[in-house]
Amino acid sequence: GSEMCIRDRGNTIGVLIPSKFINPNGSFYWALYNAIVTRLKKENMFCIMENLDQEDEDRLMLPHCIEDKQVSALISLGQLSKNYAKLLNDNVKDLVLLDYYVPSLDLDAVVTNGYSGGYKLTSYLIKMGHKKIGYIGSKFATTSIFDRYMGYVKAMIEHGYEVNEKWRIDDRYKRDFITMTFPEDDMPTAFVCNLSLIHISEPTRPY
C-alpha cells in the first residue's frame, strides 16, 4: 500500500521499501524512513511511502507511485534485485539507492561503511580476548551484510584466527528470516551480528 503526504508531484519524493523490511516496532528501515520524512519536511518537500511485495518484485511490477506518476524522484530503501533496480532506473528520472548498491549498475547510492564496521566490531571482540568468533548473517542476502562479513574476515585473518564456515550462521532466505541453526559443539565464544536485532530472537546464545 502507499501513504501519500501531498499531491504536488513536483514536490514529492517516493520511498520504496520491500515489505519484509518493514516493522514499525523497531525496524532499522522504519527509522530511516522517519528520518527521510523529517529531512524532506525541512526542505518543504513531502513523500509517498510504498511497500513492495516479493511477488511484485519477482514479476517486475512497477510501484503505483511510479506507474501513476505521483512522484518526481524515488528513494529505494532496502536491497532489491538487479533486474528490479534496472526497471526502476529505466522508469524514474532521479533514483537513489539507500543502504545498498548494485555493483553491475551505474546508479547513485548512499551506504554506510559496512566493511569498516564489521572490521572494527571484530577487532573489538579480539581485543576483549575472543579468538573463536562467528558471524551471523546470510552473506549474499544484501550488499551491506556481505560488506560487514568481509570486514569480519579481514580482522580474523589479520590476527591469524580461523574463519570457520561452520561458525557463520544464516539468518534469512531471500527476504524471509529463518530459524538460525547453531553448531551443537565447538561453539564460538562470540558472534559478530549483521544487525542489532538478532540478539532479541536468540537471547541465550553468546554474543
Coordinates of C-alpha atoms in Angstrom, one line a residue:
G1 CA 0.0 0.0 0.0
S2 CA 1.0 3.6 -0.2
E3 CA 0.9 6.6 2.1
M4 CA 0.6 10.0 0.3
C5 CA 1.6 13.2 2.1
I6 CA 0.9 15.7 -0.7
R7 CA -0.4 15.6 -4.3
D8 CA 2.0 18.0 -5.8
R9 CA 4.2 15.6 -7.9
G10 CA 7.0 18.1 -8.4
N11 CA 7.4 18.4 -4.7
T12 CA 7.0 14.8 -3.8
I13 CA 9.6 12.1 -3.4
G14 CA 8.7 8.4 -3.4
V15 CA 10.2 6.0 -0.8
L16 CA 10.0 2.3 -1.8
I17 CA 10.7 -0.3 0.9
P18 CA 10.4 -4.1 0.5
S19 CA 7.6 -5.4 2.7
K20 CA 9.8 -7.8 4.6
F21 CA 12.0 -5.0 5.9
I22 CA 9.0 -3.1 7.5
N23 CA 8.5 -3.4 11.2
P24 CA 7.0 -0.3 12.8
N25 CA 8.0 -1.6 16.3
G26 CA 11.7 -1.4 15.7
S27 CA 12.8 -1.8 12.0
F28 CA 16.0 -0.1 11.0
Y29 CA 14.4 0.8 7.8
W30 CA 11.4 2.3 9.5
A31 CA 13.7 4.5 11.5
L32 CA 15.5 5.5 8.3
Y33 CA 12.1 6.3 6.6
N34 CA 11.1 8.6 9.5
A35 CA 14.5 10.4 9.2
I36 CA 13.8 10.9 5.5
V37 CA 10.4 12.3 6.2
T38 CA 11.8 14.7 8.8
R39 CA 14.5 15.9 6.4
L40 CA 12.2 16.3 3.5
K41 CA 9.9 18.5 5.6
K42 CA 12.8 20.8 6.4
E43 CA 13.2 21.2 2.6
N44 CA 9.5 21.8 2.1
M45 CA 9.1 18.5 0.4
F46 CA 6.9 15.5 1.0
C47 CA 6.8 11.8 0.3
I48 CA 4.9 8.8 -0.7
M49 CA 5.9 5.6 1.0
E50 CA 5.1 2.4 -0.8
N51 CA 5.8 -1.2 0.3
L52 CA 7.0 -3.6 -2.4
D53 CA 5.8 -7.2 -2.1
Q54 CA 8.2 -10.0 -3.1
E55 CA 5.7 -11.2 -5.8
D56 CA 5.6 -7.8 -7.4
E57 CA 9.4 -7.6 -7.4
D58 CA 9.7 -11.0 -9.0
R59 CA 7.1 -10.1 -11.7
L60 CA 8.8 -6.8 -12.3
M61 CA 5.7 -4.8 -11.5
L62 CA 6.3 -1.0 -11.2
P63 CA 5.3 0.6 -7.9
H64 CA 2.0 2.5 -8.0
C65 CA 3.7 5.8 -7.2
I66 CA 5.8 5.5 -10.4
E67 CA 3.1 4.0 -12.6
D68 CA 0.6 6.7 -11.6
K69 CA 3.2 9.4 -11.9
Q70 CA 2.7 10.6 -8.4
V71 CA 6.4 11.4 -7.6
S72 CA 9.2 13.3 -9.3
A73 CA 12.0 11.1 -7.8
L74 CA 12.4 7.9 -5.9
I75 CA 14.5 6.6 -3.0
S76 CA 14.8 2.8 -3.0
L77 CA 15.3 1.8 0.7
G78 CA 16.5 -1.8 1.2
Q79 CA 18.0 -4.3 -1.1
L80 CA 16.3 -5.1 -4.4
S81 CA 17.3 -7.4 -7.2
K82 CA 19.4 -6.2 -10.1
N83 CA 16.6 -6.6 -12.5
Y84 CA 14.2 -4.6 -10.4
A85 CA 16.7 -1.8 -9.7
K86 CA 17.2 -1.6 -13.5
L87 CA 13.4 -1.4 -14.0
L88 CA 13.2 1.5 -11.6
N89 CA 16.1 3.3 -13.3
D90 CA 14.5 2.9 -16.7
N91 CA 11.3 4.5 -15.4
V92 CA 12.4 7.1 -12.9
K93 CA 14.4 10.2 -13.8
D94 CA 16.0 10.6 -10.4
L95 CA 16.7 7.4 -8.4
V96 CA 18.8 6.9 -5.3
L97 CA 19.5 3.6 -3.6
L98 CA 19.7 3.8 0.1
D99 CA 21.6 1.2 2.3
Y100 CA 22.6 -0.9 -0.7
Y101 CA 24.1 -0.8 -4.2
V102 CA 24.2 -2.9 -7.3
P103 CA 27.8 -3.3 -8.5
S104 CA 26.9 -4.0 -12.1
L105 CA 24.7 -0.9 -12.5
D106 CA 25.8 2.7 -12.5
L107 CA 23.3 4.0 -10.0
D108 CA 23.5 6.6 -7.3
A109 CA 23.7 5.0 -3.9
V110 CA 24.1 6.1 -0.2
V111 CA 25.5 3.4 2.0
T112 CA 27.2 3.0 5.4
N113 CA 30.7 1.7 5.6
G114 CA 29.8 -1.8 6.5
Y115 CA 33.2 -3.2 5.7
S116 CA 34.8 -0.9 8.2
G117 CA 32.1 -1.5 10.8
G118 CA 32.5 -5.3 10.5
Y119 CA 36.2 -4.9 10.8
K120 CA 36.1 -2.7 13.9
L121 CA 33.5 -4.8 15.7
T122 CA 35.5 -8.0 15.1
S123 CA 38.7 -6.2 16.2
Y124 CA 37.0 -5.1 19.4
L125 CA 35.9 -8.7 20.2
I126 CA 39.5 -9.8 19.6
K127 CA 40.8 -7.1 21.9
M128 CA 38.4 -8.4 24.5
G129 CA 40.1 -11.8 24.3
H130 CA 37.9 -13.7 21.9
K131 CA 39.6 -16.0 19.3
K132 CA 36.8 -18.2 18.2
I133 CA 34.4 -15.6 16.6
G134 CA 31.4 -16.4 14.4
Y135 CA 29.3 -14.3 12.1
I136 CA 25.5 -14.2 12.0
G137 CA 24.1 -13.2 8.6
S138 CA 23.4 -14.7 5.2
K139 CA 26.4 -13.1 3.4
F140 CA 24.8 -12.9 0.0
A141 CA 21.4 -11.6 1.1
T142 CA 22.3 -7.9 0.8
T143 CA 25.4 -5.9 -0.2
S144 CA 25.6 -4.4 3.3
I145 CA 25.6 -7.8 5.0
F146 CA 28.3 -9.0 2.6
D147 CA 30.5 -5.9 3.3
R148 CA 30.2 -6.4 7.0
Y149 CA 31.2 -10.1 6.6
M150 CA 34.3 -9.1 4.6
G151 CA 35.3 -6.7 7.3
Y152 CA 34.9 -9.6 9.8
V153 CA 37.0 -11.9 7.6
K154 CA 39.8 -9.2 7.3
A155 CA 40.1 -8.8 11.0
M156 CA 40.2 -12.5 11.7
I157 CA 42.8 -13.1 9.0
E158 CA 45.0 -10.2 10.2
H159 CA 45.1 -11.6 13.7
G160 CA 45.8 -15.2 12.5
Y161 CA 42.4 -16.6 13.6
E162 CA 40.3 -19.2 11.9
V163 CA 37.4 -18.2 9.7
N164 CA 35.3 -21.3 10.2
E165 CA 32.3 -21.6 7.9
K166 CA 30.6 -23.7 10.5
W167 CA 30.5 -20.6 12.7
R168 CA 28.7 -18.5 10.0
I169 CA 25.0 -18.7 10.7
D170 CA 22.4 -17.9 8.1
D171 CA 19.6 -15.7 9.4
R172 CA 17.4 -15.4 6.3
Y173 CA 16.5 -16.9 3.0
K174 CA 15.9 -14.2 0.4
R175 CA 14.0 -11.7 2.5
D176 CA 12.4 -14.1 4.9
F177 CA 14.1 -14.5 8.3
I178 CA 14.6 -18.2 9.2
T179 CA 15.3 -20.1 12.4
M180 CA 19.0 -20.0 12.9
T181 CA 20.9 -23.3 13.4
F182 CA 23.9 -23.2 15.6
P183 CA 26.6 -25.9 15.8
E184 CA 25.9 -28.5 18.5
D185 CA 29.6 -28.4 19.6
D186 CA 32.6 -26.3 19.2
M187 CA 30.6 -23.1 19.6
P188 CA 32.4 -19.7 19.2
T189 CA 32.8 -17.6 22.3
A190 CA 31.3 -14.5 20.4
F191 CA 29.4 -13.6 17.3
V192 CA 29.5 -10.6 15.0
C193 CA 25.9 -9.9 14.1
N194 CA 24.9 -8.2 10.9
L195 CA 22.1 -6.2 12.6
S196 CA 21.4 -5.2 16.1
L197 CA 18.0 -7.0 16.5
I198 CA 19.4 -10.5 16.2
H199 CA 20.1 -10.9 19.9
I200 CA 16.5 -10.5 20.7
S201 CA 15.5 -13.7 18.9
E202 CA 18.4 -15.7 20.3
P203 CA 18.9 -14.4 23.8
T204 CA 20.6 -17.5 25.2
R205 CA 23.5 -17.5 22.7
P206 CA 26.8 -15.9 23.4
Y207 CA 27.5 -12.6 21.5

